[in-house]
């Protein structure tokens, strides 16, 4: 009976070319090695086998990998990565251009942004529905002339030196408001004793009461009360 | 081997041509599957599919001739095998199983349940023979006889020196010869 080390020693002494021949399944002339070579050849035949039914599945997996991994996202990704510095530069230039353009538009008031322009068009359409629409293109000159005439009239009154103070302001206001809606209550801002007008509210009423108290004090040769003309304070005192 | 047509086939495969994939697959799949079966992969067919998917993914970066391509494919197969073994936490002993060495080679008197199941198929006996070898001996032997790789290429795949690979293949042959002598096979 040979010991295991005997086989090892025998193989270690073999020419490497014989070992290669044995691994290739060829005869070597060495009995022990030839038997091993025969076994190696049998192993090769036993293990080498066509994939058979698995082949379509494997090929489909390869095709899918090629489509989705290599020639799909991966290649695109690598190209994307390669182009990234250039795109960054382009993005920077574009951003600078947008900022400069925006600043220029704001300076020159060239045009409205889209959103504002849309809103303006909506407002014009709504006004036209109400009958107060913006003038058509052909009407533009007339409207401008009318506005200019009105402005001139307002300017004439404003520069009229014959009027002063409240009267002048009232006259300018009347001329300027001549195109405005005629409805609603009017009041005379220059009328004495009605400084706050009807819209003055409780403060104006209190102011009138304060003035009445002042007149009473004058009649009694006393100075006017400290709170005269201070509607807020008067109102506070009137609180229960 | 694909031979002279290898370069155009490789270029076509890089372009995504299905016919080129099939040529490569038909040439290498039997050896890859045999290697994985011989290494007792748990799911050799599924692992082979992973290997060829890895080949397709790596095609754009591959450079070399057919020999280099073959070596590269088996390096992928070996890495996939190692990964699978790590995942499965190694359910069996890869070293020599004494029970496999008892009884004649053709008989099925082995107590290993996995080997008994494989006895019913063609590769059953081959696995028992390969069970006589250590893991390194088996890897070297399979890469040498199935993939037709050189000692240097095998050394590159396994991360060993060529001298170590030569020693391993001689020891593998010695183990087989010893087993045949013990079993009385002539």
Short mmCIF file of C-alpha atoms in Angstrom, two decimals:
data_model
loop_
_atom_site.label_atom_id
_atom_site.label_comp_id
_atom_site.label_asym_id
_atom_site.label_seq_id
_atom_site.Cartn_x
_atom_site.Cartn_y
_atom_site.Cartn_z
CA UNK A 1 0.00 0.00 0.00
CA UNK A 2 1.41 3.33 -1.07
CA UNK A 3 1.33 6.25 1.28
CA UNK A 4 -0.28 9.54 0.20
CA UNK A 5 3.10 11.22 0.29
CA UNK A 6 4.30 8.74 -2.33
CA UNK A 7 1.74 10.04 -4.84
CA UNK A 8 2.62 13.62 -3.96
CA UNK A 9 6.30 13.00 -4.41
CA UNK A 10 5.66 11.26 -7.68
CA UNK A 11 3.61 14.13 -9.03
CA UNK A 12 6.10 16.69 -7.77
CA UNK A 13 8.78 15.01 -9.81
CA UNK A 14 6.74 15.15 -13.02
CA UNK A 15 7.62 17.41 -15.85
CA UNK A 16 5.23 20.37 -15.92
CA UNK A 17 4.48 19.55 -19.56
CA UNK A 18 3.25 16.12 -18.52
CA UNK A 19 1.04 17.71 -15.92
CA UNK A 20 -0.37 20.01 -18.56
CA UNK A 21 -0.97 17.04 -20.85
CA UNK A 22 -2.75 15.17 -18.07
CA UNK A 23 -4.94 18.18 -17.35
CA UNK A 24 -5.77 18.32 -21.05
CA UNK A 25 -6.83 14.65 -20.92
CA UNK A 26 -3.97 13.38 -23.06
CA UNK A 27 -1.82 10.31 -22.40
CA UNK A 28 1.49 10.98 -20.72
CA UNK A 29 3.22 7.61 -20.54
CA UNK A 30 3.12 7.68 -16.76
CA UNK A 31 0.63 5.03 -15.55
CA UNK A 32 -0.55 6.88 -12.47
CA UNK A 33 -0.77 10.15 -14.32
CA UNK A 34 -2.62 8.58 -17.21
CA UNK A 35 -5.26 7.22 -14.87
CA UNK A 36 -5.63 10.69 -13.37
CA UNK A 37 -5.76 12.15 -16.88
CA UNK A 38 -8.56 9.79 -17.77
CA UNK A 39 -10.47 10.86 -14.71
CA UNK A 40 -9.90 14.51 -15.58
CA UNK A 41 -11.28 13.90 -19.07
CA UNK A 42 -14.34 12.23 -17.59
CA UNK A 43 -14.80 15.17 -15.25
CA UNK A 44 -14.68 17.58 -18.16
CA UNK A 45 -17.26 15.63 -20.13
CA UNK A 46 -19.50 15.35 -17.13
CA UNK A 47 -19.40 19.00 -16.20
CA UNK A 48 -19.40 20.62 -19.63
CA UNK A 49 -23.02 20.68 -20.58
CA UNK A 50 -25.10 22.95 -22.75
CA UNK A 51 -27.34 25.23 -20.73
CA UNK A 52 -30.42 23.91 -22.55
CA UNK A 53 -33.65 25.34 -21.29
CA UNK A 54 -31.88 28.02 -19.29
CA UNK A 55 -30.28 29.61 -22.34
CA UNK A 56 -33.24 31.81 -23.37
CA UNK A 57 -33.58 33.14 -19.85
CA UNK A 58 -29.88 33.92 -19.62
CA UNK A 59 -29.82 35.60 -23.03
CA UNK A 60 -32.86 37.66 -22.12
CA UNK A 61 -31.12 38.79 -18.95
CA UNK A 62 -28.07 39.79 -20.98
CA UNK A 63 -30.19 41.74 -23.45
CA UNK A 64 -32.02 43.47 -20.64
CA UNK A 65 -28.74 44.37 -18.98
CA UNK A 66 -27.44 45.75 -22.26
CA UNK A 67 -30.56 47.80 -22.82
CA UNK A 68 -31.06 49.18 -19.34
CA UNK A 69 -27.61 49.18 -17.79
CA UNK A 70 -24.87 49.54 -20.32
CA UNK A 71 -26.34 51.28 -23.30
CA UNK A 72 -29.07 52.95 -21.33
CA UNK A 73 -28.66 54.80 -18.12
CA UNK A 74 -25.02 53.93 -17.51
CA UNK A 75 -23.78 55.33 -20.79
CA UNK A 76 -26.06 58.30 -20.53
CA UNK A 77 -24.92 58.77 -16.98
CA UNK A 78 -21.27 58.72 -17.93
CA UNK A 79 -21.92 61.16 -20.75
CA UNK A 80 -23.89 63.30 -18.38
CA UNK A 81 -21.03 63.26 -15.91
CA UNK A 82 -18.54 64.09 -18.62
CA UNK A 83 -20.62 67.03 -19.79
CA UNK A 84 -21.36 68.34 -16.32
CA UNK A 85 -18.59 71.03 -16.13
CA UNK A 86 -19.69 72.54 -19.45
CA UNK A 87 -23.30 72.52 -18.41
CA UNK A 88 -22.40 74.23 -15.17
CA UNK A 89 -20.66 76.98 -17.08
CA UNK A 90 -23.66 77.33 -19.38
CA UNK A 91 -26.00 77.48 -16.42
CA UNK A 92 -23.89 80.22 -14.86
CA UNK A 93 -23.88 82.26 -18.06
CA UNK A 94 -27.62 81.80 -18.43
CA UNK A 95 -28.23 82.89 -14.85
CA UNK A 96 -26.10 85.99 -15.33
CA UNK A 97 -27.94 86.79 -18.55
CA UNK A 98 -31.32 86.44 -16.83
CA UNK A 99 -30.23 88.73 -14.00
CA UNK A 100 -28.89 91.36 -16.39
CA UNK A 101 -31.98 91.18 -18.57
CA UNK A 102 -34.24 91.47 -15.55
CA UNK A 103 -32.32 94.48 -14.29
CA UNK A 104 -32.47 96.09 -17.71
CA UNK A 105 -36.18 95.54 -17.99
CA UNK A 106 -36.76 97.00 -14.57
CA UNK A 107 -34.62 100.03 -15.43
CA UNK A 108 -36.20 100.65 -18.79
CA UNK A 109 -39.71 99.45 -17.88
CA UNK A 110 -39.72 97.62 -21.16
CA UNK A 111 -42.55 95.26 -20.50
CA UNK A 112 -44.42 93.46 -17.83
CA UNK A 113 -43.71 89.93 -16.85
CA UNK A 114 -46.03 87.38 -18.36
CA UNK A 115 -48.07 86.94 -15.21
CA UNK A 116 -48.62 90.67 -14.76
CA UNK A 117 -49.41 91.04 -18.43
CA UNK A 118 -52.03 88.33 -18.18
CA UNK A 119 -53.62 90.01 -15.22
CA UNK A 120 -53.72 93.32 -17.06
CA UNK A 121 -55.42 91.68 -20.01
CA UNK A 122 -57.97 90.10 -17.69
CA UNK A 123 -58.69 93.47 -16.10
CA UNK A 124 -59.16 95.09 -19.51
CA UNK A 125 -61.53 92.35 -20.57
CA UNK A 126 -63.56 92.74 -17.39
CA UNK A 127 -63.73 96.49 -17.88
CA UNK A 128 -64.92 96.04 -21.46
CA UNK A 129 -67.69 93.77 -20.20
CA UNK A 130 -68.79 96.55 -17.84
CA UNK A 131 -68.77 99.06 -20.68
CA UNK A 132 -65.75 100.93 -19.36
CA UNK A 133 -63.32 99.11 -21.47
CA UNK A 134 -59.95 100.30 -22.46
CA UNK A 135 -59.98 102.29 -25.66
CA UNK A 136 -59.51 100.53 -28.91
CA UNK A 137 -56.40 101.18 -30.88
CA UNK A 138 -58.13 103.81 -33.03
CA UNK A 139 -59.50 105.62 -30.01
CA UNK A 140 -56.18 106.01 -28.31
CA UNK A 141 -55.40 109.49 -29.69
CA UNK A 142 -58.75 110.95 -28.68
CA UNK A 143 -58.50 109.70 -25.18
CA UNK A 144 -55.02 111.07 -24.82
CA UNK A 145 -56.16 114.49 -26.09
CA UNK A 146 -59.09 114.47 -23.68
CA UNK A 147 -56.80 113.54 -20.79
CA UNK A 148 -54.37 116.22 -21.83
CA UNK A 149 -57.10 118.87 -21.91
CA UNK A 150 -58.25 117.86 -18.48
CA UNK A 151 -54.75 118.04 -17.17
CA UNK A 152 -54.26 121.48 -18.62
CA UNK A 153 -57.44 122.66 -16.95
CA UNK A 154 -56.29 121.32 -13.61
CA UNK A 155 -52.91 122.94 -14.12
CA UNK A 156 -54.44 126.32 -14.91
CA UNK A 157 -56.43 126.30 -11.69
CA UNK A 158 -53.45 125.14 -9.70
CA UNK A 159 -51.33 128.01 -11.02
CA UNK A 160 -54.05 130.58 -10.55
CA UNK A 161 -52.68 133.07 -8.00
CA UNK A 162 -56.04 134.64 -7.40
CA UNK A 163 -57.03 131.79 -5.12
CA UNK A 164 -55.33 130.83 -1.89
CA UNK A 165 -55.59 128.32 0.88
CA UNK A 166 -58.61 126.13 1.20
CA UNK A 167 -60.47 127.80 -1.61
CA UNK A 168 -57.65 127.11 -4.07
CA UNK A 169 -57.46 123.49 -2.99
CA UNK A 170 -61.18 123.12 -3.32
CA UNK A 171 -61.13 124.63 -6.80
CA UNK A 172 -58.32 122.33 -7.92
CA UNK A 173 -60.13 119.40 -6.42
CA UNK A 174 -63.34 120.27 -8.22
CA UNK A 175 -61.62 120.58 -11.59
CA UNK A 176 -59.59 117.42 -11.05
CA UNK A 177 -62.63 115.47 -9.93
CA UNK A 178 -64.85 116.67 -12.71
CA UNK A 179 -64.26 113.36 -14.59
CA UNK A 180 -64.90 111.28 -11.51
CA UNK A 181 -68.10 109.64 -10.52
CA UNK A 182 -70.66 112.26 -9.60
CA UNK A 183 -72.42 110.01 -7.11
CA UNK A 184 -71.95 110.06 -3.36
CA UNK A 185 -72.30 112.82 -0.81
CA UNK A 186 -70.34 115.97 -1.19
CA UNK A 187 -69.25 118.37 1.42
CA UNK A 188 -67.63 121.74 1.63
CA UNK A 189 -64.22 121.28 3.19
CA UNK A 190 -63.86 125.04 3.62
CA UNK A 191 -67.07 125.42 5.54
CA UNK A 192 -66.47 126.56 9.14
CA UNK A 193 -67.67 124.32 11.96
CA UNK A 194 -67.72 121.21 9.82
CA UNK A 195 -64.00 120.36 9.56
CA UNK A 196 -64.39 116.68 9.84
CA UNK A 197 -67.28 116.41 7.46
CA UNK A 198 -69.99 113.82 7.78
CA UNK A 199 -67.50 111.10 7.71
CA UNK A 200 -65.81 112.44 10.81
CA UNK A 201 -67.56 110.08 13.15
CA UNK A 202 -67.48 110.24 16.94
CA UNK A 203 -64.18 112.07 17.05
CA UNK A 204 -65.60 114.98 15.08
CA UNK A 205 -68.66 115.11 17.33
CA UNK A 206 -66.38 115.19 20.33
CA UNK A 207 -64.35 117.92 18.69
CA UNK A 208 -67.53 120.00 18.28
CA UNK A 209 -68.36 119.44 21.94
CA UNK A 210 -64.86 120.50 22.90
CA UNK A 211 -65.25 123.69 20.87
CA UNK A 212 -68.57 124.40 22.60
CA UNK A 213 -66.93 123.98 25.99
CA UNK A 214 -64.17 126.36 24.90
CA UNK A 215 -66.69 128.96 23.93
CA UNK A 216 -68.37 128.57 27.35
CA UNK A 217 -65.02 129.06 29.02
CA UNK A 218 -64.33 132.15 26.94
CA UNK A 219 -67.65 133.57 28.01
CA UNK A 220 -66.63 133.04 31.64
CA UNK A 221 -63.19 134.64 31.01
CA UNK A 222 -61.41 131.34 31.53
CA UNK A 223 -58.95 129.76 29.17
CA UNK A 224 -60.04 126.90 26.98
CA UNK A 225 -60.02 123.45 28.58
CA UNK A 226 -56.83 121.39 28.12
CA UNK A 227 -58.66 118.73 26.25
CA UNK A 228 -60.30 121.08 23.81
CA UNK A 229 -59.56 120.01 20.26
CA UNK A 230 -58.32 116.63 21.39
CA UNK A 231 -61.13 114.33 20.37
CA UNK A 232 -59.54 111.25 21.74
CA UNK A 233 -59.16 112.57 25.22
CA UNK A 234 -62.64 113.99 25.17
CA UNK A 235 -63.99 110.71 24.10
CA UNK A 236 -62.14 108.98 26.92
CA UNK A 237 -63.64 111.34 29.47
CA UNK A 238 -67.07 110.74 28.04
CA UNK A 239 -66.77 107.08 28.65
CA UNK A 240 -68.88 105.86 31.59
CA UNK B 1 -13.25 29.18 -28.74
CA UNK B 2 -14.60 31.85 -31.06
CA UNK B 3 -11.30 32.29 -32.89
CA UNK B 4 -10.75 34.89 -35.57
CA UNK B 5 -14.28 36.18 -35.28
CA UNK B 6 -13.73 37.18 -31.68
CA UNK B 7 -12.90 40.84 -32.31
CA UNK B 8 -15.94 41.61 -34.49
CA UNK B 9 -18.14 39.64 -32.11
CA UNK B 10 -16.83 41.65 -29.18
CA UNK B 11 -17.42 44.91 -31.02
CA UNK B 12 -20.92 43.84 -31.94
CA UNK B 13 -21.60 42.86 -28.34
CA UNK B 14 -20.42 46.26 -27.20
CA UNK B 15 -22.93 47.73 -29.61
CA UNK B 16 -25.66 45.68 -28.00
CA UNK B 17 -26.18 43.19 -30.82
CA UNK B 18 -28.17 40.20 -29.51
CA UNK B 19 -26.51 37.79 -31.92
CA UNK B 20 -23.12 38.69 -30.48
CA UNK B 21 -24.37 38.00 -26.97
CA UNK B 22 -25.53 34.60 -28.12
CA UNK B 23 -22.17 33.77 -29.69
CA UNK B 24 -20.37 34.67 -26.49
CA UNK B 25 -22.89 32.84 -24.38
CA UNK B 26 -22.81 29.65 -26.47
CA UNK B 27 -19.03 29.63 -26.32
CA UNK B 28 -18.64 30.20 -22.60
CA UNK B 29 -21.84 29.11 -20.89
CA UNK B 30 -21.04 25.37 -20.76
CA UNK B 31 -17.70 26.00 -19.08
CA UNK B 32 -19.09 28.64 -16.73
CA UNK B 33 -21.97 26.40 -15.73
CA UNK B 34 -19.60 23.47 -15.34
CA UNK B 35 -17.33 25.53 -13.15
CA UNK B 36 -20.20 26.64 -10.96
CA UNK B 37 -21.61 23.11 -10.74
CA UNK B 38 -18.19 21.69 -9.99
CA UNK B 39 -17.82 24.23 -7.22
CA UNK B 40 -21.18 23.09 -5.83
CA UNK B 41 -22.89 26.41 -6.27
CA UNK B 42 -26.30 26.40 -4.65
CA UNK B 43 -28.06 27.69 -7.77
CA UNK B 44 -25.62 27.31 -10.66
CA UNK B 45 -28.10 28.39 -13.34
CA UNK B 46 -29.05 31.57 -11.50
CA UNK B 47 -25.44 32.30 -10.71
CA UNK B 48 -24.50 31.80 -14.37
CA UNK B 49 -27.14 34.32 -15.32
CA UNK B 50 -25.59 36.81 -12.90
CA UNK B 51 -22.18 36.12 -14.40
CA UNK B 52 -23.28 36.88 -17.95
CA UNK B 53 -25.15 39.96 -16.88
CA UNK B 54 -21.92 41.08 -15.24
CA UNK B 55 -20.10 40.36 -18.49
CA UNK B 56 -22.50 42.55 -20.45
CA UNK B 57 -22.15 45.35 -17.95
CA UNK B 58 -18.38 45.14 -18.08
CA UNK B 59 -18.04 44.92 -21.86
CA UNK B 60 -17.45 48.64 -22.43
CA UNK B 61 -14.45 48.60 -20.13
CA UNK B 62 -12.91 45.31 -21.25
CA UNK B 63 -9.69 45.45 -23.22
CA UNK B 64 -7.84 42.39 -24.49
CA UNK B 65 -7.88 39.33 -26.73
CA UNK B 66 -10.00 36.20 -26.53
CA UNK B 67 -7.75 34.57 -23.97
CA UNK B 68 -7.96 37.61 -21.79
CA UNK B 69 -11.70 37.74 -22.29
CA UNK B 70 -12.10 34.14 -21.22
CA UNK B 71 -9.98 34.73 -18.15
CA UNK B 72 -11.99 37.85 -17.35
CA UNK B 73 -15.31 36.00 -17.61
CA UNK B 74 -14.11 33.33 -15.20
CA UNK B 75 -12.83 35.91 -12.79
CA UNK B 76 -16.39 37.26 -12.70
CA UNK B 77 -17.72 33.74 -12.19
CA UNK B 78 -15.31 33.12 -9.35
CA UNK B 79 -16.22 36.37 -7.62
CA UNK B 80 -19.91 35.60 -7.93
CA UNK B 81 -19.27 32.18 -6.45
CA UNK B 82 -17.39 33.63 -3.49
CA UNK B 83 -20.17 36.14 -2.93
CA UNK B 84 -22.77 33.39 -2.98
CA UNK B 85 -20.83 31.33 -0.50
CA UNK B 86 -20.60 34.28 1.83
CA UNK B 87 -24.33 34.80 1.55
CA UNK B 88 -25.12 31.21 2.25
CA UNK B 89 -22.69 31.16 5.14
CA UNK B 90 -21.12 28.01 3.84
CA UNK B 91 -23.48 25.15 4.64
CA UNK B 92 -21.07 22.38 3.97
CA UNK B 93 -17.45 21.53 4.33
CA UNK B 94 -15.43 22.17 1.21
CA UNK B 95 -12.46 20.16 2.36
CA UNK B 96 -12.17 16.43 1.88
CA UNK B 97 -15.16 14.56 3.25
CA UNK B 98 -13.94 11.15 4.49
CA UNK B 99 -17.32 9.56 3.74
CA UNK B 100 -16.87 10.40 0.06
CA UNK B 101 -13.71 8.33 -0.04
CA UNK B 102 -15.37 5.08 0.98
CA UNK B 103 -16.70 2.61 -1.57
CA UNK B 104 -16.20 2.41 -5.31
CA UNK B 105 -16.46 5.57 -7.36
CA UNK B 106 -19.44 4.43 -9.38
CA UNK B 107 -21.42 3.26 -6.38
CA UNK B 108 -23.67 5.55 -4.41
CA UNK B 109 -22.89 4.57 -0.87
CA UNK B 110 -22.19 8.08 0.36
CA UNK B 111 -24.14 9.36 3.30
CA UNK B 112 -24.08 12.98 2.16
CA UNK B 113 -27.68 13.91 1.35
CA UNK B 114 -26.66 16.40 -1.25
CA UNK B 115 -24.39 13.91 -3.00
CA UNK B 116 -27.09 11.22 -2.92
CA UNK B 117 -29.49 13.57 -4.66
CA UNK B 118 -26.90 14.48 -7.25
CA UNK B 119 -26.15 10.79 -7.89
CA UNK B 120 -29.33 10.66 -9.91
CA UNK B 121 -27.98 13.13 -12.39
CA UNK B 122 -25.02 13.06 -14.66
CA UNK B 123 -22.70 15.24 -12.61
CA UNK B 124 -23.20 13.36 -9.37
CA UNK B 125 -20.11 11.28 -9.58
CA UNK B 126 -18.01 14.21 -10.73
CA UNK B 127 -18.96 16.13 -7.63
CA UNK B 128 -17.94 13.27 -5.45
CA UNK B 129 -14.58 13.09 -7.15
CA UNK B 130 -14.10 16.81 -6.77
CA UNK B 131 -15.06 16.39 -3.12
CA UNK B 132 -11.76 14.59 -2.69
CA UNK B 133 -9.92 17.82 -3.28
CA UNK B 134 -9.39 20.86 -1.16
CA UNK B 135 -11.12 24.06 -2.17
CA UNK B 136 -7.99 25.54 -3.73
CA UNK B 137 -7.14 22.29 -5.55
CA UNK B 138 -10.67 22.10 -6.91
CA UNK B 139 -10.63 25.70 -8.09
CA UNK B 140 -7.32 25.24 -9.85
CA UNK B 141 -8.36 21.97 -11.45
CA UNK B 142 -11.71 23.30 -12.69
CA UNK B 143 -10.23 26.48 -14.09
CA UNK B 144 -7.52 24.52 -15.82
CA UNK B 145 -9.66 21.75 -17.33
CA UNK B 146 -12.96 23.56 -17.98
CA UNK B 147 -11.92 27.10 -18.76
CA UNK B 148 -8.67 26.10 -20.48
CA UNK B 149 -6.83 28.84 -18.66
CA UNK B 150 -3.07 29.00 -18.22
CA UNK B 151 -1.34 28.73 -14.88
CA UNK B 152 -0.77 32.46 -14.88
CA UNK B 153 -4.39 33.25 -15.64
CA UNK B 154 -5.59 30.93 -12.91
CA UNK B 155 -3.15 32.54 -10.51
CA UNK B 156 -4.58 35.93 -11.40
CA UNK B 157 -8.14 34.85 -10.75
CA UNK B 158 -7.41 33.15 -7.46
CA UNK B 159 -4.98 35.75 -6.23
CA UNK B 160 -2.10 33.29 -5.94
CA UNK B 161 1.38 33.02 -7.35
CA UNK B 162 1.90 30.81 -10.42
CA UNK B 163 4.19 28.55 -8.40
CA UNK B 164 1.43 27.97 -5.88
CA UNK B 165 -1.00 27.13 -8.66
CA UNK B 166 1.42 24.59 -10.12
CA UNK B 167 1.79 22.97 -6.73
CA UNK B 168 -1.97 22.88 -6.26
CA UNK B 169 -2.62 21.25 -9.60
CA UNK B 170 0.03 18.58 -8.94
CA UNK B 171 -1.46 17.87 -5.54
CA UNK B 172 -4.89 17.62 -7.10
CA UNK B 173 -3.70 15.06 -9.62
CA UNK B 174 -1.94 13.16 -6.84
CA UNK B 175 -5.14 13.03 -4.82
CA UNK B 176 -7.08 11.70 -7.80
CA UNK B 177 -4.44 9.07 -8.60
CA UNK B 178 -4.33 7.97 -4.99
CA UNK B 179 -8.09 7.65 -4.87
CA UNK B 180 -8.18 5.61 -8.08
CA UNK B 181 -5.49 3.33 -6.78
CA UNK B 182 -7.36 2.83 -3.54
CA UNK B 183 -10.59 2.06 -5.36
CA UNK B 184 -8.85 -0.40 -7.62
CA UNK B 185 -9.65 1.45 -10.81
CA UNK B 186 -7.22 0.68 -13.55
#
